[in-house]
Structure formats: structure tokens, C-alpha cells
Amino acid sequence: MERRAPGQERRPDQLPVNPAAPSPEPTRVVVRGSGVSAGVGVGPVVRMAEPVAEPAHETLPPQDVDVQSALLQLAAAIEGVEEELQERARTASGEARDILHATAAMARDSTLRQRAEQLIETGASPQSAVWRACGWITDVFADLEGVVAQRVRDIQDVRDRLVSALDGRPAPGVPHRREPFVLVAYDLSPADTATLAPAQIAALVTSSGGPTSHTAILARSLGIPAVVAAPEVAALADEAVVLVDGDRGSVVANPAPEEIARSSERANLDAVFEGTPATADGHRVHLLANVGDAEAAKGFVHGGAEGIGLFRTEVCFLNRTSRPGVAEQVDLYQSVLSTAGTGRVVVRTLDAGADKPMAFLPHKAEPNPALGVRGYRMARAVEGVLEDQLAAIAQAGQGSPADVWVMAPMISTPAEAHDFATTARQRPGISQVGVMIEVPSAALCADEILNACDFVSIGTNDLAQYTMAADRELGDVAALNDPWQPAVLRLVQLVADAGTRAAKPVGVCGEAASDPILACVLVGMGVTSLSMTPRAVSPVARRLQEVSIDQCRQMAALALAANSPTNARDYAERAFNAYMNTEQKTESED
Ligand code: PEP
Ligand code: MG
């Protein structure tokens, strides 16, 4: 995706950062980044609080310690944290409310308090005392199983809140406000992003992060407008009102009311495509949705998709500390399958590891996690993980009218594809078994891989990352990490050709599928289905409807012959526009 340079407007570093005395007419400032989740959001800038670092644990001699004052500080921190959590519980509902009540109760837990008080009396600072007292409790809990073990994370949350309160800093994590705001952060973990409430977060802006990072993908699936790789956002004043345009990749501070109205109107214009997606001359293309959980799945049909082409199952478990059992997984998968009617649902087995670590799976520090034990490698390394998941998918599939397909992520060799297909085919309730092509070695061996399974789906996000050796989480290498890179396009063509030879479906489920021009190119290469964030389905369907399959093939040939991603896009787009002009001329001559 293109990175745009800052425009002509005044840059934020040319402005007073903290408008203690705001001028009557605040200046309009524009910051540029990469738009990664469409839509427009307006609200005050609120920053993500820093993670809490472990305090120093030195014990001072008794004469240097004011024990009474430290005990009072502890009491005030406990009271403040408990009150804040109760207040949040009052405005929350369902499971969130229960969790907040339980966490508030934990903050005033008498064992925790007594232990911290004892440590303060022996000379520890209140911060150190809280940290160690919580550590003692989590050690006890960690030795236990199941639900209790999950409480460890809640206690760590209470610990971080107490230490922040004692330091006089805001609580860590996503800030809580009554009114919607624009969340600004250096970067967000996928786990933090998954917990964002779309009703509270008007938009998300990060200084770092790449367009295909999982944070960007989750923001899209939640429908939160988002801009990433916008370093200058760090200089915007807290609470300054900003207009975030996730289509254009812009963040405008102090926008005029007319500008807000115009942007919102444009964002609402994209009416939903209805009909059967195909090219102008009737070449059928399946347009499907990428979803992460049942909540996201509920909205997919409204975008115009005919099924789910990528169900990222790991998203359901990002915040889990204990391994989900088969019965629990069956429930979760059923709730997603039930949104699809008789449509296709491609369930991807756990893609854990790298930037999506799962607390319930082993976590070894690796020098290059994206090249380490992730995806299928992780599922294979931990006994029972894959088997349990396949059993749950099959069970959910048997009780559902949906057409259930299953695929494994991060397959590197034909042997892995064969191994997965053999295991998955033993299960009833699964109609098609396939794998993802997201590692160059798999693309190069596409014939053998297709020989082992029923279909493949190309994950262009990882395929670009691994082909270009450019970390998809890093804003600095975003330009390399681009599906328009000729090397990436040529690998996709290899896979599409293998699919044509084998007469088996080849889908694309990476972010490339949501770019309407690239979608035409992919179809021209021979890709049979495109799966994308639900909001992208209508714009893609409309573009496809405007060109014939031959024109898509010409666009593909032009892009494949280009020597740079910019030229590839440019040639394909110009060809598309030329077809449109010719058609308009012919229509007016008629
Ligand atoms: C991909 O890599 O393109 C893909 C669809 O998988 P994910 O983005 O979840 O890694
Ligand atoms: Mg991937």
C-alpha cells in the first residue's frame, strides 16, 4: 500500500503541542498515514497508556520509611481502583459487567491488602509491596487448573492498576471514557485491539504498524476506521478534536464542521452490492468475508458476501489463558456457522504464535518469531491441539447446514499439506480440506500441494512478508510489504496456474483481495474466490462487474510484466480506466 508524504498543510511539530491557552480558532493540521480500515471517525485524541514496568524492589532502612504514609497511599490506591472499576461496571453489560465487578472485588481482596501491608511494614515501597503481594497470589493460582488459572491475568491487571494509581499515572491499556474518542497509540497488540468496543472508539490511529498487521485486520473486522504508520500523530495535542479518514489515510486536527459533514456523507455512500458477483461477461467469482468471531460474523451478509472465506479461529482465543475444551469450541464454531445459512464457511485452524501468542500454548523466546513455531507448526508441536480443534469443527459442521471447509495456516511443504489433509479428512462434517499458501516454498510447490488437498487459499499478507523479507508489523518496511510487488504477483500466478491444471479452487484471503483493482488482476490470473473484510465486498463486486474476464486477464498480464509495485498498480489501473472510457464512448455513440 502506498505511503503518502505529508502534504502542504502545517505539520503538527510547527504547532504548540499543548494548547494550555487555546487560540479562538485552532489551526487545521493534517497528518498522513496508511488508511487500513475504511470509514470516518471524529473525536478527541486519547492516548493509550504505557504498559506498567516492574517497580524497584529495594528495602529501605526503617528510619527512612514513613510507614504510616505508605499505608495511607496503599489504602487510597485500592479505594480509587475499586471505585473506577465499579463505575465502569455500572455502564457495562453482560459478561463485561461481571468481569469488572469481579476485578473490583479482587482489588479490595483482604489477603492481597494484608500481604502488601506486611511488606510495607518491613520497608518496601507501596508499589513494590503491591507487585510482590500480587506475585505471591498469582504463583498460588498458576499451580491450579482451569477457570482459577485464568484469574492470574485479572490479578495482574489489578496489580498494574494499583501501581499506576500509586505512581499518579493513568491506568494501563485502552482508556475508558463515557464519550467516544479517537484512540492514539504507538502500536496496539492484537489482544488489545480485539477488546476495543466499536461504540466507544470512534477511530484508531497508530504511529507504527503496517497495513497488513493483525491490528489493522482486527480494526477492519470491528468496523473501526483506522490509520496506521502515521508517526506525526505523536505530536498532536491530547484532547484535540480530530477527523480520521480510514479510506484516505488522513488525520485532520481541528477540522471545520463542513469538512466533517462532507467526509461522513462520502463514507455513507457505499451502498451494499446485491446480486451474484461476476465479471461483466458472467465469469463467476465467489466473494466471501473474513471474520474473527461470531460477533463479526453476524455482520458479514450485510456487506454483500455470500459466505465466509476465512474464519480466523485464533481471534476467539486471543485473551484466553487456559486451553479451550472441545465442547466450548463446538459452541463457538456453531455460533459462526449459524450466521452463514447454507453458505460456505472456510474455517482456518489456529494460527497461533509470532504476533498472536496464545497464553495457553508454550511460548519460547525465539529470535525471529515470524519464522519460528507458528501456525501449523505450533498446532503440530503441541499434542492434541489440532485434533481437538478438528473434532470441534467437525461436530459443529455436522449440526449445521453450512458448507464447512477447513484449512491450515503456514504450510511450508507438500508433506505438511498431505499430513493435514489426511488428519482432517478422517472427520465427518467437513466438506473440503485445504491449506493456505502464504510461504514462498508452498507457492513454488503448489502442484504437489494441490495434489494432496481439495483447494488452496493464498494469504497474501504473509506471502508478501516472507517473499520480501519485510516484517508485516513494521511501518518502516511497509513499502516492501505490498501485494503489488512483482515477485508476490508472480508467485500468485504460479499458484493460480497450478489450480487451473488441477481444476481445483484457488482463493485469495489476504488483504490484497479487498483492493478493487488488484481483485480484477487476481481474477485475471485465475483466482476463483476472493475473501476480504466485509465492508470491501461491495466495492470489489462493483468493479468486477464492469470488466470482462479477458480484460481482467489483460490487466493481470500488464501487472505481471511491471518492474515495480507502483508500475504494476499504475498499468492495471490505467487499463481499467481505459476500458471504462471505451465503454462510455460506445454507449454515447449508440
Ligand atoms: C494472510 O497471511 O494473508 C492471511 C490471510 O492470514 P493472516 O493475515 O491471519 O496471517
Ligand atoms: Mg497469514
XYZ file of C-alpha atoms and ligand atoms in Angstrom:
601
model
C 0.000 0.000 0.000
C 1.278 3.429 -0.862
C 2.783 5.563 1.910
C 1.932 9.200 1.349
C 4.278 12.015 2.247
C 2.943 14.828 4.437
C 1.062 17.386 2.342
C 1.309 21.150 2.114
C -0.507 21.788 5.356
C 1.230 22.861 8.540
C 2.817 19.938 10.280
C 1.980 19.205 13.916
C 5.546 19.935 15.058
C 5.062 23.506 13.825
C 2.220 23.960 16.289
C 2.030 24.404 20.044
C 1.827 20.831 21.328
C -0.061 21.592 24.461
C -2.628 24.324 23.908
C -2.805 25.465 27.512
C -4.197 28.741 26.174
C -6.081 27.662 23.047
C -6.441 30.234 20.344
C -10.052 31.130 19.494
C -9.701 29.425 16.084
C -7.490 26.363 16.357
C -5.391 25.691 13.273
C -6.264 22.828 10.942
C -3.432 20.279 10.794
C -3.210 17.217 8.565
C -1.211 14.113 9.411
C -0.818 11.348 6.816
C -0.504 7.610 7.234
C -1.831 4.436 5.645
C -5.613 4.061 5.749
C -6.248 0.456 6.759
C -9.860 0.370 7.856
C -12.423 2.334 5.883
C -14.830 4.864 7.335
C -14.706 8.175 9.091
C -14.482 8.847 12.838
C -14.394 12.096 14.808
C -13.455 12.620 18.440
C -10.874 13.905 20.895
C -7.375 12.389 20.897
C -6.953 9.985 23.825
C -3.701 8.091 24.121
C -3.170 4.502 25.085
C -1.495 4.455 28.491
C 2.006 2.974 28.705
C 2.402 -0.590 29.988
C 3.411 -0.720 33.666
C 7.023 -1.620 34.377
C 8.041 -3.652 37.419
C 8.995 -1.232 40.240
C 12.376 -1.286 42.017
C 12.311 -3.652 44.980
C 14.890 -2.186 47.324
C 14.044 -2.297 51.029
C 14.884 0.906 52.889
C 16.174 1.035 56.481
C 13.290 1.625 58.984
C 14.411 5.205 59.803
C 13.991 6.203 56.119
C 10.481 4.808 55.751
C 7.271 6.640 56.560
C 5.203 3.507 57.078
C 2.009 5.377 58.022
C 2.048 7.495 54.905
C 2.840 4.458 52.696
C -0.097 2.554 54.234
C -2.384 5.506 53.556
C -1.191 5.677 49.936
C -1.946 1.976 49.554
C -5.436 2.401 51.009
C -6.172 5.346 48.715
C -4.946 3.446 45.646
C -7.118 0.430 46.497
C -10.150 2.620 47.035
C -9.579 4.572 43.794
C -9.053 1.467 41.653
C -12.063 -0.285 43.115
C -14.260 2.762 42.580
C -13.139 3.171 38.977
C -13.854 -0.484 38.194
C -17.279 -0.338 39.864
C -18.087 2.794 37.920
C -17.190 1.033 34.662
C -19.255 -1.985 35.701
C -22.302 0.275 36.127
C -22.154 1.327 32.459
C -21.217 -2.131 31.083
C -23.495 -5.057 30.409
C -23.433 -8.863 30.264
C -20.125 -10.656 30.668
C -18.103 -7.416 30.694
C -20.066 -6.173 33.715
C -19.486 -9.432 35.609
C -15.770 -9.326 34.870
C -15.499 -5.715 36.040
C -17.342 -6.487 39.291
C -15.071 -9.480 39.887
C -11.929 -7.420 39.194
C -13.132 -4.665 41.529
C -13.622 -7.275 44.249
C -10.097 -8.512 43.632
C -8.691 -5.006 44.146
C -10.097 -4.917 47.682
C -9.192 -8.533 48.445
C -8.129 -8.762 52.108
C -5.307 -11.274 51.504
C -3.765 -9.010 48.911
C -4.072 -5.988 51.159
C -2.684 -7.702 54.273
C 0.269 -9.100 52.365
C 1.062 -5.703 50.861
C 0.755 -4.027 54.278
C 3.173 -6.534 55.823
C 5.709 -5.816 53.102
C 5.325 -2.050 53.596
C 5.940 -2.535 57.333
C 9.230 -4.271 56.508
C 10.408 -1.283 54.445
C 9.067 -1.930 50.929
C 7.638 0.918 48.856
C 3.847 0.627 48.275
C 4.468 -0.088 44.547
C 6.939 -2.880 45.320
C 4.647 -4.258 48.042
C 1.657 -4.440 45.656
C 3.767 -6.056 42.939
C 5.150 -8.727 45.249
C 1.837 -9.409 47.009
C 0.122 -9.946 43.631
C 3.032 -12.130 42.515
C 2.560 -14.316 45.571
C -1.163 -14.754 44.782
C -0.621 -15.450 41.069
C 2.015 -18.091 41.934
C -0.594 -19.895 44.031
C -3.239 -19.609 41.290
C -0.913 -20.631 38.482
C -0.451 -24.027 40.089
C -4.200 -24.628 39.886
C -6.151 -25.642 36.798
C -8.946 -24.239 34.636
C -11.012 -21.176 35.499
C -8.922 -20.325 38.558
C -5.743 -20.257 36.472
C -7.435 -17.691 34.222
C -7.699 -15.327 37.196
C -3.935 -14.802 37.007
C -4.397 -12.284 34.223
C -7.082 -10.439 36.210
C -4.781 -10.160 39.226
C -2.007 -8.811 37.038
C -4.489 -6.276 35.731
C -5.351 -5.214 39.296
C -1.617 -5.044 40.131
C -0.919 -2.752 37.142
C -3.849 -0.521 38.031
C -2.719 -0.201 41.649
C 0.890 0.569 40.706
C -0.265 3.189 38.168
C -2.540 4.775 40.784
C 0.365 4.863 43.280
C 2.546 6.493 40.614
C -0.214 9.008 39.841
C -0.431 7.778 36.220
C -3.486 6.722 34.180
C -4.436 3.033 34.293
C -2.704 0.927 31.629
C -4.389 -0.349 28.486
C -7.250 1.103 26.497
C -8.559 4.180 28.346
C -12.151 4.238 29.478
C -14.388 7.205 28.703
C -18.095 7.829 28.626
C -17.954 9.585 25.242
C -16.456 8.128 22.026
C -12.855 9.117 21.337
C -10.040 8.599 18.852
C -7.548 6.157 20.308
C -3.945 7.098 19.530
C -1.123 4.658 20.255
C 2.387 3.810 19.130
C 1.030 0.374 18.274
C -1.607 -1.974 19.700
C -1.333 -5.684 20.293
C -3.937 -7.841 18.524
C -5.235 -8.762 22.005
C -5.827 -5.093 22.902
C -7.437 -4.429 19.534
C -9.797 -7.372 19.917
C -11.199 -5.842 23.111
C -11.968 -2.447 21.584
C -15.641 -1.536 21.708
C -16.646 0.000 18.372
C -19.274 2.125 20.164
C -16.535 3.725 22.275
C -13.688 4.042 19.794
C -14.553 6.494 17.023
C -11.300 5.691 15.215
C -7.852 4.256 15.790
C -4.532 5.849 14.788
C -1.088 4.342 15.336
C 2.349 5.830 14.722
C 3.762 2.441 13.800
C 2.249 -0.762 12.372
C 1.877 -1.988 8.816
C -1.252 -2.155 6.656
C -1.402 -5.951 6.901
C -0.613 -6.172 10.618
C -3.148 -8.138 12.610
C -4.069 -4.956 14.448
C -5.128 -3.391 11.146
C -7.040 -6.523 10.185
C -8.904 -6.642 13.504
C -9.781 -2.940 13.299
C -11.276 -3.625 9.876
C -13.290 -6.558 11.123
C -14.629 -4.449 14.001
C -15.543 -1.698 11.534
C -13.391 0.858 13.375
C -11.915 3.421 10.953
C -8.127 3.194 11.274
C -4.928 4.804 10.043
C -1.502 3.252 10.764
C 2.122 4.296 10.119
C 1.334 7.945 10.971
C 4.360 8.936 13.139
C 3.410 12.619 13.283
C 0.286 11.821 15.258
C 2.554 11.651 18.317
C 2.836 15.444 18.195
C -0.903 16.154 18.258
C -2.218 17.613 21.497
C -4.197 15.363 23.838
C -7.933 16.070 23.566
C -7.548 17.901 20.214
C -10.574 17.006 18.075
C -9.516 15.008 15.016
C -11.269 13.719 11.904
C -9.882 10.321 10.904
C -10.479 9.155 7.351
C -9.652 5.457 7.066
C -10.092 5.451 3.264
C -7.690 8.302 2.608
C -5.258 7.622 5.436
C -5.575 11.134 6.850
C -5.974 12.536 10.343
C -7.169 16.149 10.408
C -6.875 18.022 13.698
C -9.369 20.810 14.331
C -11.448 20.173 11.191
C -14.169 22.605 10.146
C -17.754 21.356 10.719
C -18.398 21.349 6.926
C -15.372 19.093 6.412
C -16.723 16.606 8.955
C -20.124 16.617 7.269
C -18.623 16.099 3.775
C -16.413 13.187 4.887
C -19.217 11.424 6.742
C -21.511 11.758 3.738
C -18.908 10.212 1.434
C -18.318 7.324 3.861
C -22.035 6.500 3.851
C -22.291 6.377 0.066
C -21.095 2.807 -0.396
C -24.410 1.017 -0.831
C -24.411 -2.747 -0.443
C -23.963 -4.799 -3.626
C -26.831 -7.161 -4.275
C -26.711 -9.902 -6.862
C -24.313 -12.597 -7.995
C -20.712 -11.440 -8.164
C -19.266 -11.968 -11.638
C -17.408 -10.101 -14.356
C -19.370 -8.139 -16.979
C -19.492 -11.226 -19.234
C -20.663 -13.552 -16.474
C -17.403 -15.163 -15.273
C -18.410 -16.155 -11.738
C -16.213 -15.082 -8.810
C -17.045 -16.061 -5.232
C -16.814 -13.077 -2.898
C -16.522 -14.072 0.731
C -15.876 -12.404 4.083
C -13.001 -12.614 6.551
C -14.239 -12.834 10.151
C -12.673 -13.378 13.548
C -15.562 -14.404 15.764
C -19.313 -14.796 15.948
C -19.865 -11.106 16.619
C -18.024 -10.094 13.440
C -19.651 -12.930 11.501
C -23.140 -11.573 12.229
C -22.494 -8.563 10.007
C -20.902 -10.281 7.038
C -24.026 -10.778 4.929
C -24.862 -7.095 5.225
C -21.665 -6.375 3.330
C -22.911 -8.497 0.411
C -20.622 -11.526 0.905
C -22.008 -14.950 0.030
C -20.152 -16.825 2.750
C -17.083 -16.762 4.961
C -13.788 -17.339 3.179
C -11.558 -17.020 6.243
C -12.664 -17.629 9.805
C -9.587 -16.770 11.863
C -10.333 -19.074 14.800
C -7.400 -17.865 16.907
C -9.113 -14.477 17.288
C -11.709 -16.200 19.531
C -8.928 -17.199 21.929
C -6.556 -14.205 21.987
C -7.296 -13.396 25.609
C -7.519 -16.958 26.887
C -5.064 -18.249 29.455
C -6.294 -21.848 29.508
C -6.765 -24.190 26.571
C -10.378 -24.170 25.295
C -12.036 -27.594 25.541
C -13.766 -29.342 22.626
C -17.296 -28.578 23.894
C -16.524 -24.880 24.250
C -15.024 -24.788 20.763
C -18.074 -26.546 19.297
C -20.302 -23.779 20.733
C -18.096 -21.044 19.325
C -17.861 -22.553 15.851
C -21.586 -23.273 15.800
C -22.343 -19.646 16.510
C -20.252 -18.608 13.491
C -21.636 -21.343 11.210
C -25.182 -20.340 12.128
C -24.641 -16.894 10.545
C -23.941 -18.427 7.127
C -27.124 -20.377 6.370
C -26.185 -22.890 3.679
C -23.248 -20.757 2.523
C -19.579 -21.694 2.561
C -17.539 -21.214 5.729
C -13.791 -21.765 5.463
C -12.551 -22.411 8.986
C -8.846 -21.869 9.462
C -7.248 -23.909 12.207
C -5.341 -21.984 14.907
C -2.735 -19.587 13.560
C -1.017 -19.037 16.916
C 2.474 -17.746 17.540
C 4.532 -14.790 16.222
C 2.407 -11.662 16.792
C -0.529 -13.778 18.028
C 0.898 -15.620 21.033
C -1.660 -17.671 22.962
C -1.116 -17.811 26.713
C -2.319 -21.423 26.795
C 0.310 -22.604 24.301
C 4.033 -22.935 25.049
C 5.911 -19.731 24.475
C 9.646 -19.987 23.873
C 11.579 -16.797 23.237
C 12.636 -17.006 19.590
C 14.970 -14.613 17.785
C 12.581 -14.412 14.781
C 9.072 -15.394 15.917
C 7.545 -14.945 12.441
C 9.986 -17.597 11.201
C 9.548 -19.837 14.203
C 6.958 -22.162 15.639
C 3.706 -20.540 14.493
C 0.570 -21.589 12.639
C 0.508 -25.236 11.620
C 3.946 -25.781 13.175
C 2.581 -24.775 16.593
C -0.604 -26.836 16.220
C 1.534 -29.869 15.376
C 4.073 -29.271 18.134
C 1.523 -29.333 20.958
C -0.187 -32.647 21.332
C -3.948 -32.659 20.844
C -4.375 -29.026 19.774
C -5.089 -29.789 16.116
C -7.027 -32.972 16.846
C -9.294 -31.226 19.386
C -9.928 -28.368 17.040
C -10.753 -30.586 14.068
C -13.065 -32.670 16.267
C -14.874 -29.486 17.355
C -15.132 -28.106 13.793
C -16.477 -31.457 12.553
C -19.014 -31.664 15.363
C -20.189 -28.097 14.724
C -20.324 -28.845 10.986
C -22.458 -31.952 11.438
C -25.131 -29.950 13.220
C -25.154 -27.106 10.675
C -26.479 -26.628 7.123
C -23.380 -24.559 6.267
C -20.851 -25.919 3.756
C -17.848 -26.333 6.054
C -14.355 -26.166 4.558
C -11.248 -26.338 6.699
C -7.694 -25.168 6.042
C -4.364 -24.976 7.857
C -2.191 -21.830 8.025
C 1.572 -21.534 7.390
C 2.039 -24.695 5.360
C 5.593 -24.856 4.004
C 5.836 -28.269 2.311
C 3.675 -30.748 0.364
C 4.306 -33.238 3.197
C 2.664 -30.874 5.710
C -0.283 -30.389 3.349
C -0.625 -34.142 2.988
C -0.374 -34.682 6.738
C -3.057 -32.070 7.443
C -5.396 -33.299 4.711
C -5.129 -36.881 5.951
C -5.918 -35.873 9.542
C -8.811 -33.577 8.576
C -10.395 -35.990 6.099
C -10.954 -38.501 8.875
C -13.635 -36.171 10.254
C -17.233 -36.161 9.046
C -18.944 -32.760 8.853
C -16.084 -31.166 6.874
C -16.770 -30.969 3.137
C -13.447 -29.696 1.695
C -9.925 -29.825 3.093
C -7.305 -27.317 2.017
C -4.296 -25.292 3.098
C -3.115 -21.718 2.968
C -0.359 -20.704 0.612
C 1.480 -17.959 2.455
C 5.085 -19.123 2.377
C 7.028 -18.864 -0.917
C 8.081 -22.538 -0.690
C 4.409 -23.547 -0.716
C 3.700 -21.347 -3.741
C 6.606 -22.965 -5.583
C 5.278 -26.445 -4.760
C 1.628 -25.581 -5.478
C 1.108 -28.535 -7.858
C 2.148 -31.102 -5.244
C 0.192 -29.304 -2.530
C -2.973 -29.227 -4.631
C -2.447 -32.893 -5.310
C -2.769 -33.511 -1.565
C -5.869 -31.407 -0.900
C -9.138 -30.065 -2.321
C -8.357 -26.348 -2.509
C -5.841 -23.686 -1.519
C -6.248 -20.142 -0.270
C -3.452 -17.624 -0.764
C -2.645 -15.483 2.274
C -1.076 -12.514 0.521
C -0.281 -10.753 3.813
C 2.195 -13.393 4.870
C 3.177 -14.282 1.323
C 4.319 -10.662 0.845
C 6.063 -10.628 4.237
C 8.026 -13.810 3.534
C 8.726 -13.127 -0.142
C 10.008 -9.630 0.509
C 11.655 -10.470 3.877
C 9.745 -7.484 5.332
C 8.082 -7.785 8.740
C 4.382 -7.032 8.254
C 4.212 -5.431 11.709
C 6.824 -2.799 10.843
C 5.726 0.545 9.418
C 9.338 1.150 8.239
C 9.146 -1.623 5.628
C 5.508 -1.116 4.615
C 6.507 -0.161 1.061
C 8.210 -3.543 0.546
C 5.317 -5.349 2.136
C 2.997 -4.761 -0.758
C 0.990 -7.376 -2.681
C 1.596 -5.373 -5.879
C 5.296 -6.283 -5.656
C 6.050 -8.111 -8.918
C 7.673 -11.012 -7.006
C 4.489 -11.539 -4.990
C 2.249 -11.289 -8.071
C 4.383 -13.848 -9.896
C 4.089 -16.323 -7.040
C 0.309 -15.844 -7.001
C 0.262 -16.567 -10.745
C 2.196 -19.826 -10.159
C -0.430 -20.958 -7.669
C -3.374 -19.912 -9.852
C -1.870 -21.858 -12.779
C -1.475 -24.931 -10.581
C -5.156 -24.574 -9.603
C -6.203 -24.403 -13.266
C -4.147 -27.535 -14.075
C -5.676 -29.408 -11.143
C -9.170 -27.947 -11.733
C -9.332 -27.066 -8.018
C -10.366 -23.788 -6.365
C -7.692 -21.198 -5.607
C -8.826 -18.384 -3.332
C -7.105 -15.260 -2.035
C -7.937 -14.318 1.536
C -5.195 -11.779 2.283
C -5.836 -8.047 2.258
C -4.947 -7.950 -1.463
C -8.447 -9.258 -2.199
C -10.034 -6.074 -0.831
C -8.292 -3.764 -3.326
C -10.834 -3.496 -6.203
C -8.209 -3.091 -8.958
C -5.999 -5.871 -7.591
C -9.115 -8.043 -7.282
C -9.611 -7.752 -11.083
C -5.941 -8.667 -11.600
C -6.252 -11.716 -9.315
C -9.358 -12.907 -11.156
C -7.476 -12.431 -14.432
C -4.725 -14.691 -13.081
C -7.257 -17.471 -12.489
C -8.149 -16.982 -8.812
C -11.654 -18.357 -8.200
C -12.674 -16.695 -4.920
C -11.746 -13.568 -3.011
C -12.242 -13.230 0.726
C -11.968 -9.894 2.449
C -13.159 -7.638 5.205
C -16.975 -7.484 4.775
C -17.029 -3.756 4.011
C -14.802 -4.274 0.969
C -17.135 -6.751 -0.746
C -19.453 -4.208 -2.396
C -16.722 -2.005 -3.936
C -14.918 -5.125 -5.236
C -18.132 -6.633 -6.651
C -18.936 -3.389 -8.473
C -15.520 -3.135 -10.108
C -15.587 -6.748 -11.242
C -18.980 -6.205 -12.794
C -17.510 -3.510 -15.008
C -14.849 -5.598 -16.759
C -14.850 -8.796 -18.810
C -12.702 -11.779 -17.892
C -10.481 -11.033 -20.896
C -9.945 -7.501 -19.664
C -9.050 -8.917 -16.223
C -6.504 -11.172 -17.959
C -5.001 -8.192 -19.769
C -4.764 -6.272 -16.505
C -3.018 -9.276 -14.939
C -0.537 -9.523 -17.826
C 0.302 -5.828 -17.505
C 0.804 -6.024 -13.732
C 2.941 -9.159 -14.023
C 5.214 -7.529 -16.570
C 5.848 -4.448 -14.389
C 9.170 -3.883 -12.650
C 7.817 -2.212 -9.502
C 4.671 -2.253 -7.358
C 3.880 1.335 -8.348
C 4.060 0.494 -12.039
C 2.101 -2.723 -11.576
C -0.764 -0.828 -9.974
C -0.498 2.035 -12.376
C -0.615 -0.154 -15.514
C -3.555 -2.171 -14.203
C -5.475 0.937 -13.130
C -4.871 2.745 -16.406
C -6.065 -0.279 -18.347
C -9.176 -0.407 -16.162
C -9.898 3.289 -16.733
C -9.315 2.895 -20.467
C -11.894 0.050 -20.614
C -14.366 2.269 -18.767
C -13.798 5.195 -21.164
C -14.198 2.973 -24.220
C -17.448 1.659 -22.850
C -18.774 5.133 -22.094
C -17.853 6.290 -25.635
C -19.547 3.277 -27.199
C -22.643 3.921 -25.115
C -22.839 7.589 -26.172
C -22.274 6.666 -29.864
C -25.156 4.201 -29.655
C -2.556 -13.803 5.217
O -1.444 -14.027 5.705
O -2.723 -13.211 4.129
C -3.768 -14.228 5.939
C -4.951 -14.122 5.388
O -3.621 -14.678 7.214
P -3.345 -13.691 8.459
O -3.482 -12.287 7.958
O -4.312 -14.005 9.526
O -1.935 -14.046 8.827
Mg -1.260 -15.436 7.350
